[in-house]
Short mmCIF file of C-alpha atoms in Angstrom, two decimals:
data_model
loop_
_atom_site.label_atom_id
_atom_site.label_comp_id
_atom_site.label_asym_id
_atom_site.label_seq_id
_atom_site.Cartn_x
_atom_site.Cartn_y
_atom_site.Cartn_z
CA MET N 1 8.58 -8.14 -21.64
CA PRO N 2 5.32 -6.69 -20.15
CA HIS N 3 3.97 -10.24 -19.77
CA ARG N 4 7.15 -11.31 -17.99
CA ARG N 5 6.96 -8.31 -15.65
CA SER N 6 3.36 -9.16 -14.84
CA LEU N 7 4.33 -12.69 -13.89
CA LEU N 8 7.13 -11.37 -11.69
CA ALA N 9 4.77 -8.98 -9.94
CA LEU N 10 2.27 -11.76 -9.32
CA GLY N 11 5.01 -13.93 -7.87
CA ALA N 12 5.88 -11.20 -5.40
CA LEU N 13 2.32 -11.39 -4.05
CA ALA N 14 2.43 -15.10 -3.29
CA PRO N 15 2.44 -14.54 0.52
CA LEU N 16 -1.13 -13.24 0.24
CA ALA N 17 -2.29 -16.80 -0.19
CA GLY N 18 -1.40 -17.45 3.43
CA LEU N 19 -3.69 -14.75 4.80
CA ARG N 20 -6.83 -15.92 6.56
CA ARG N 21 -9.36 -13.98 4.53
CA ALA N 22 -12.32 -15.81 6.05
CA ALA N 23 -11.38 -14.62 9.54
CA LEU N 24 -10.94 -11.06 8.30
CA ALA N 25 -14.24 -11.16 6.45
CA GLN N 26 -16.02 -12.42 9.57
CA ALA N 27 -14.64 -9.48 11.56
CA THR N 28 -16.24 -7.01 9.15
CA ALA N 29 -19.80 -8.09 9.96
CA GLY N 30 -22.00 -5.16 10.86
CA TRP N 31 -20.34 -2.33 8.90
CA GLN N 32 -20.80 -1.24 5.33
CA PRO N 33 -20.24 2.38 4.25
CA ASP N 34 -23.43 4.20 3.29
CA ARG N 35 -21.88 7.44 2.03
CA PRO N 36 -18.68 8.57 0.22
CA ILE N 37 -15.30 8.13 1.88
CA SER N 38 -12.60 10.83 1.90
CA MET N 39 -9.01 9.77 1.30
CA ILE N 40 -6.37 12.30 2.39
CA VAL N 41 -3.13 12.29 0.41
CA ALA N 42 -0.42 14.37 2.08
CA PHE N 43 1.40 15.08 -1.19
CA SER N 44 0.67 16.95 -4.41
CA ALA N 45 -1.65 15.79 -7.16
CA GLY N 46 0.21 13.97 -9.92
CA GLY N 47 3.00 12.65 -7.69
CA GLY N 48 3.78 9.00 -7.08
CA THR N 49 1.71 8.73 -3.91
CA ASP N 50 -1.24 10.54 -5.47
CA ILE N 51 -1.21 8.32 -8.58
CA ALA N 52 -1.09 5.16 -6.46
CA ALA N 53 -3.86 6.44 -4.17
CA ARG N 54 -6.22 7.24 -7.03
CA LEU N 55 -5.62 3.87 -8.68
CA ILE N 56 -6.27 1.97 -5.45
CA GLY N 57 -9.25 4.15 -4.64
CA ARG N 58 -10.97 3.26 -7.92
CA PHE N 59 -10.76 -0.44 -7.13
CA MET N 60 -11.81 -0.01 -3.49
CA GLU N 61 -14.91 1.86 -4.66
CA ARG N 62 -16.08 -1.28 -6.44
CA ASP N 63 -15.60 -3.38 -3.33
CA LEU N 64 -17.13 -0.93 -0.86
CA GLY N 65 -19.96 0.27 -3.08
CA GLN N 66 -19.19 3.92 -2.32
CA SER N 67 -17.15 6.61 -4.01
CA ILE N 68 -13.75 7.57 -2.60
CA VAL N 69 -12.83 11.24 -2.88
CA VAL N 70 -9.11 12.03 -2.88
CA LEU N 71 -8.18 15.18 -0.95
CA ASN N 72 -4.63 16.42 -1.60
CA ARG N 73 -3.14 18.17 1.44
CA PRO N 74 0.53 18.73 0.56
CA GLY N 75 3.10 20.59 2.60
CA ALA N 76 5.75 20.26 5.32
CA SER N 77 6.97 16.87 4.02
CA GLY N 78 3.53 15.37 4.64
CA GLU N 79 2.84 16.86 8.06
CA ILE N 80 -0.16 18.92 6.95
CA GLY N 81 -2.01 15.93 5.51
CA PHE N 82 -0.98 13.54 8.27
CA ALA N 83 -2.14 15.98 10.94
CA GLU N 84 -5.52 16.40 9.23
CA LEU N 85 -5.95 12.64 9.10
CA ALA N 86 -5.01 12.29 12.77
CA ARG N 87 -7.67 14.85 13.77
CA ALA N 88 -10.48 13.34 11.66
CA ARG N 89 -13.47 11.56 13.15
CA PRO N 90 -12.59 7.84 13.59
CA ASP N 91 -15.68 6.48 11.86
CA GLY N 92 -14.18 5.00 8.67
CA TYR N 93 -15.32 7.84 6.42
CA THR N 94 -11.93 9.56 6.47
CA ILE N 95 -8.88 7.49 5.62
CA GLY N 96 -5.52 8.49 4.23
CA PHE N 97 -2.24 7.43 2.72
CA ILE N 98 0.76 7.38 5.04
CA ASN N 99 4.35 7.20 3.82
CA THR N 100 7.53 6.08 5.47
CA PRO N 101 9.82 7.36 6.70
CA HIS N 102 7.94 10.67 7.09
CA ILE N 103 5.10 9.27 9.22
CA THR N 104 7.71 8.18 11.79
CA THR N 105 10.57 10.66 11.33
CA ILE N 106 8.67 13.97 11.40
CA PRO N 107 7.71 13.61 15.11
CA ILE N 108 11.33 12.64 15.83
CA GLU N 109 12.80 15.66 14.04
CA ARG N 110 10.54 18.33 15.48
CA ARG N 111 7.48 19.15 17.54
CA ALA N 112 4.83 17.78 15.17
CA ARG N 113 1.04 18.03 15.10
CA PHE N 114 0.67 14.27 15.08
CA ALA N 115 2.29 11.14 16.50
CA LEU N 116 2.38 7.58 15.23
CA ARG N 117 -0.08 6.56 17.95
CA ASP N 118 -2.69 8.87 16.36
CA PHE N 119 -3.25 6.40 13.50
CA ALA N 120 -4.86 2.99 13.07
CA PRO N 121 -2.95 1.29 10.22
CA ILE N 122 -5.29 -0.31 7.66
CA ALA N 123 -2.85 -1.97 5.26
CA ASN N 124 0.43 -1.40 3.50
CA ILE N 125 0.31 -1.55 -0.29
CA VAL N 126 3.62 -0.39 -1.82
CA ASP N 127 7.21 -0.87 -0.68
CA ASP N 128 9.47 1.03 -3.09
CA PRO N 129 13.22 0.59 -2.49
CA ASP N 130 15.65 3.40 -3.10
CA GLY N 131 18.09 3.35 -5.98
CA LEU N 132 21.25 5.23 -6.86
CA TRP N 133 20.97 6.78 -10.33
CA VAL N 134 23.29 8.36 -12.90
CA LEU N 135 22.87 9.43 -16.51
CA ALA N 136 23.33 6.77 -19.16
CA ASN N 137 26.65 8.32 -20.24
CA SER N 138 28.00 8.81 -16.71
CA PRO N 139 31.62 7.85 -16.07
CA TYR N 140 30.38 5.93 -13.03
CA GLN N 141 29.73 2.49 -14.46
CA THR N 142 29.44 0.78 -11.07
CA LEU N 143 28.88 1.69 -7.44
CA ALA N 144 32.57 0.97 -6.84
CA ASP N 145 33.48 3.67 -9.37
CA LEU N 146 31.44 6.24 -7.46
CA ILE N 147 32.76 5.23 -4.05
CA ASP N 148 36.38 5.25 -5.27
CA ASP N 149 35.94 8.76 -6.68
CA ALA N 150 34.23 9.95 -3.49
CA ARG N 151 37.18 8.67 -1.46
CA ARG N 152 39.64 10.49 -3.72
CA ARG N 153 37.58 13.72 -3.68
CA PRO N 154 35.74 13.98 -0.35
CA GLU N 155 32.90 16.50 -0.10
CA THR N 156 32.99 17.38 -3.80
CA ILE N 157 30.40 15.05 -5.41
CA GLY N 158 26.80 16.19 -5.08
CA TYR N 159 23.77 13.92 -4.88
CA GLY N 160 20.10 14.84 -5.07
CA THR N 161 17.31 13.52 -2.83
CA THR N 162 13.68 14.36 -2.14
CA GLY N 163 14.57 16.27 1.01
CA VAL N 164 16.19 16.26 4.43
CA GLY N 165 15.04 13.22 6.41
CA SER N 166 13.55 11.49 3.35
CA ASP N 167 14.22 7.81 2.78
CA ASP N 168 16.63 8.84 -0.01
CA HIS N 169 18.58 11.12 2.34
CA LEU N 170 18.72 8.55 5.14
CA ALA N 171 19.88 5.92 2.63
CA MET N 172 22.75 8.08 1.41
CA LEU N 173 23.82 9.01 4.94
CA ALA N 174 23.92 5.31 5.81
CA LEU N 175 25.94 4.53 2.66
CA GLU N 176 28.39 7.32 3.46
CA ARG N 177 28.96 5.89 6.93
CA ALA N 178 29.28 2.33 5.65
CA ALA N 179 31.68 3.22 2.83
CA GLY N 180 33.69 5.83 4.71
CA ILE N 181 32.93 8.63 2.24
CA LYS N 182 31.48 12.13 2.39
CA MET N 183 29.41 13.65 -0.41
CA ILE N 184 27.34 16.83 -0.74
CA HIS N 185 23.59 16.56 -0.13
CA ILE N 186 21.34 18.62 -2.44
CA PRO N 187 17.66 18.36 -1.41
CA TYR N 188 14.81 18.84 -3.87
CA ALA N 189 11.02 19.02 -3.53
CA GLY N 190 10.41 15.85 -5.50
CA SER N 191 11.74 13.23 -7.89
CA ALA N 192 10.73 15.24 -10.98
CA GLN N 193 13.12 18.06 -9.99
CA ILE N 194 15.85 15.54 -9.20
CA LYS N 195 15.59 14.03 -12.67
CA GLN N 196 15.61 17.45 -14.34
CA ASN N 197 18.79 18.44 -12.52
CA LEU N 198 20.44 15.11 -13.21
CA ALA N 199 19.63 15.47 -16.92
CA SER N 200 21.03 19.03 -17.01
CA GLY N 201 24.27 18.00 -15.32
CA THR N 202 23.61 20.08 -12.20
CA ILE N 203 24.10 16.94 -10.10
CA PRO N 204 26.04 13.80 -11.10
CA VAL N 205 24.15 11.37 -8.87
CA ALA N 206 20.56 10.98 -7.69
CA CYS N 207 19.05 8.86 -4.95
CA THR N 208 15.34 8.22 -5.32
CA ASN N 209 12.90 5.32 -5.40
CA LEU N 210 13.16 2.71 -8.12
CA GLY N 211 9.56 3.26 -9.13
CA ASP N 212 10.33 6.92 -9.87
CA CYS N 213 13.02 6.23 -12.45
CA ILE N 214 12.59 2.73 -13.83
CA THR N 215 10.82 4.08 -16.92
CA ASP N 216 13.78 6.40 -17.58
CA TRP N 217 16.05 3.38 -17.27
CA ARG N 218 14.02 1.40 -19.79
CA GLN N 219 14.11 4.38 -22.14
CA GLY N 220 17.89 4.54 -21.86
CA THR N 221 18.26 8.00 -20.33
CA MET N 222 19.21 6.98 -16.79
CA ARG N 223 21.08 4.07 -15.29
CA PRO N 224 20.94 2.60 -11.76
CA LEU N 225 24.11 1.63 -9.92
CA VAL N 226 22.39 -0.30 -7.12
CA GLN N 227 19.06 -0.89 -5.41
CA MET N 228 18.58 -0.62 -1.67
CA GLY N 229 15.87 -3.15 -0.88
CA ALA N 230 16.35 -6.11 1.44
CA THR N 231 16.12 -8.30 -1.68
CA ARG N 232 16.11 -7.64 -5.41
CA TRP N 233 12.94 -6.13 -6.82
CA ALA N 234 11.15 -8.51 -9.16
CA LEU N 235 10.89 -5.80 -11.85
CA ALA N 236 14.66 -5.18 -11.72
CA PRO N 237 16.11 -8.63 -11.00
CA GLU N 238 19.45 -7.88 -12.67
CA LEU N 239 20.20 -4.98 -10.31
CA PRO N 240 22.16 -5.94 -7.14
CA THR N 241 21.33 -4.71 -3.66
CA LEU N 242 23.69 -2.76 -1.43
CA ARG N 243 23.85 -5.75 0.88
CA GLU N 244 25.07 -7.93 -1.96
CA LEU N 245 27.86 -5.42 -2.60
CA GLY N 246 28.97 -5.48 1.02
CA TYR N 247 27.10 -2.52 2.53
CA ASP N 248 24.45 -3.34 5.13
CA VAL N 249 22.00 -0.62 4.09
CA VAL N 250 18.29 -1.18 3.42
CA GLU N 251 16.06 1.80 2.75
CA GLY N 252 12.92 2.66 0.82
CA SER N 253 9.43 4.10 1.13
CA MET N 254 6.37 2.16 2.23
CA ARG N 255 3.00 3.57 1.18
CA GLY N 256 -0.10 2.35 2.92
CA MET N 257 -3.43 3.40 4.34
CA ALA N 258 -4.49 4.39 7.83
CA ALA N 259 -7.52 5.69 9.66
CA PRO N 260 -7.58 7.92 12.73
CA ALA N 261 -6.88 6.04 15.96
CA GLY N 262 -10.02 4.79 17.65
CA VAL N 263 -11.79 3.54 14.54
CA PRO N 264 -13.97 0.53 15.49
CA THR N 265 -12.45 -2.88 14.78
CA PRO N 266 -15.20 -3.98 12.33
CA VAL N 267 -14.70 -0.77 10.33
CA LEU N 268 -10.93 -1.21 10.24
CA ALA N 269 -11.29 -4.85 9.20
CA ARG N 270 -13.74 -3.99 6.40
CA LEU N 271 -11.41 -1.34 4.99
CA ALA N 272 -8.45 -3.73 5.21
CA LEU N 273 -10.42 -6.40 3.37
CA ALA N 274 -11.20 -3.91 0.58
CA VAL N 275 -7.48 -3.15 0.24
CA GLN N 276 -6.58 -6.84 0.25
CA ARG N 277 -9.14 -7.67 -2.43
CA THR N 278 -7.81 -4.76 -4.49
CA VAL N 279 -4.20 -5.94 -4.25
CA GLU N 280 -5.24 -9.48 -5.17
CA ASN N 281 -7.24 -8.29 -8.20
CA PRO N 282 -5.39 -9.29 -11.43
CA GLU N 283 -6.60 -6.14 -13.19
CA PHE N 284 -5.15 -3.99 -10.41
CA GLN N 285 -1.91 -5.96 -10.45
CA ALA N 286 -1.53 -5.35 -14.19
CA GLN N 287 -2.04 -1.62 -13.74
CA ALA N 288 0.38 -1.58 -10.80
CA VAL N 289 3.05 -3.08 -13.06
CA GLN N 290 2.37 -0.36 -15.65
CA GLN N 291 2.79 2.30 -12.97
CA ASN N 292 5.94 0.66 -11.53
CA LEU N 293 4.39 0.07 -8.10
CA PRO N 294 6.28 -2.57 -6.08
CA LEU N 295 3.40 -4.20 -4.21
CA ARG N 296 3.76 -5.52 -0.67
CA PHE N 297 0.49 -6.11 1.16
CA LEU N 298 0.49 -6.09 4.96
CA GLY N 299 -2.70 -6.31 7.01
CA PRO N 300 -3.45 -4.02 9.99
CA ASP N 301 -1.42 -5.88 12.62
CA ALA N 302 1.59 -6.60 10.40
CA PHE N 303 1.64 -3.03 9.11
CA ALA N 304 1.46 -1.65 12.65
CA ASP N 305 4.35 -3.91 13.71
CA GLU N 306 6.44 -2.68 10.77
CA LEU N 307 5.72 0.98 11.56
CA ASN N 308 6.55 0.51 15.25
CA ALA N 309 9.82 -1.23 14.36
CA LEU N 310 10.74 1.63 12.02
CA ASP N 311 9.92 4.13 14.74
CA VAL N 312 12.35 2.41 17.13
CA ARG N 313 15.00 2.19 14.43
CA TYR N 314 14.79 5.85 13.44
CA ARG N 315 14.75 7.06 17.05
CA GLU N 316 17.94 5.11 17.71
CA LEU N 317 19.46 6.50 14.52
CA TRP N 318 18.51 10.08 15.45
CA SER N 319 20.18 9.69 18.86
CA ARG N 320 23.45 8.69 17.16
CA HIS N 321 23.36 10.45 13.79
CA PRO N 322 20.79 13.29 13.56
CA TRP N 323 20.06 13.83 9.89
CA ARG N 324 19.97 17.61 9.84
CA ASP N 325 21.94 19.14 6.99
#
């Protein structure tokens, strides 16, 4: 099974072959870091973003020839860390992880200390779709079972997410609208708390990223009803998407790197090349499979386009359906 999962993960990276690495490498001429680089992670140590950041940082160190020091700056759904990154000197020696939807939705929800324009995207690395989870012995065997029960008993079934305005919360709000149901939102600080409350029976349903719970699924303690990616995840090919079941909902969390806006183009290109080489490294790919990281590399321009498109989408959504509880 691990070998099969590795092959599936490698297959998902096939589009990398079409990237023009030579052109990117040429653009990096003239910059090579000569001192350690700080990497700001806007979430707590030990969480999914932190684990991914430290793994990627170890491989980037080899490519850049300098150490990368992870600085955890948790709080305010990522705003504290994102704001610190936005204010840093744009010289390539301070980079950071940025997560969707928070990097786009926080400035929409409130007066924030950063804006999307304050960042120069380096590369996206992970794209983790949301999933709808129940305990292994749950009476909900399918998504249809849950939706039918929610229609019979509106505003009685609780579901846990990683917070108001998170990708999990936005996914469930979209599903409620599409299916004509109304459930009770119960926000938590992170996926670990969600799983604890699901296991204790405090909540019957959880919505969180596939990468957070796939190990629990393999161990037989939790069971997914659906995944919410645009297509099926290679590590869970038997699990249908919401679109396949008739609900046009796609939601998940992208995790990538950015520098402060204004970083010189050669510096940005050199950092992006280090990320690309990391994602293409078979050793890294094997470890990414072990850590349940759904890889999706996007270079600086493609990542910026994706973030700008999400920003437009969430602003339109906010104008019609503000996601306050």
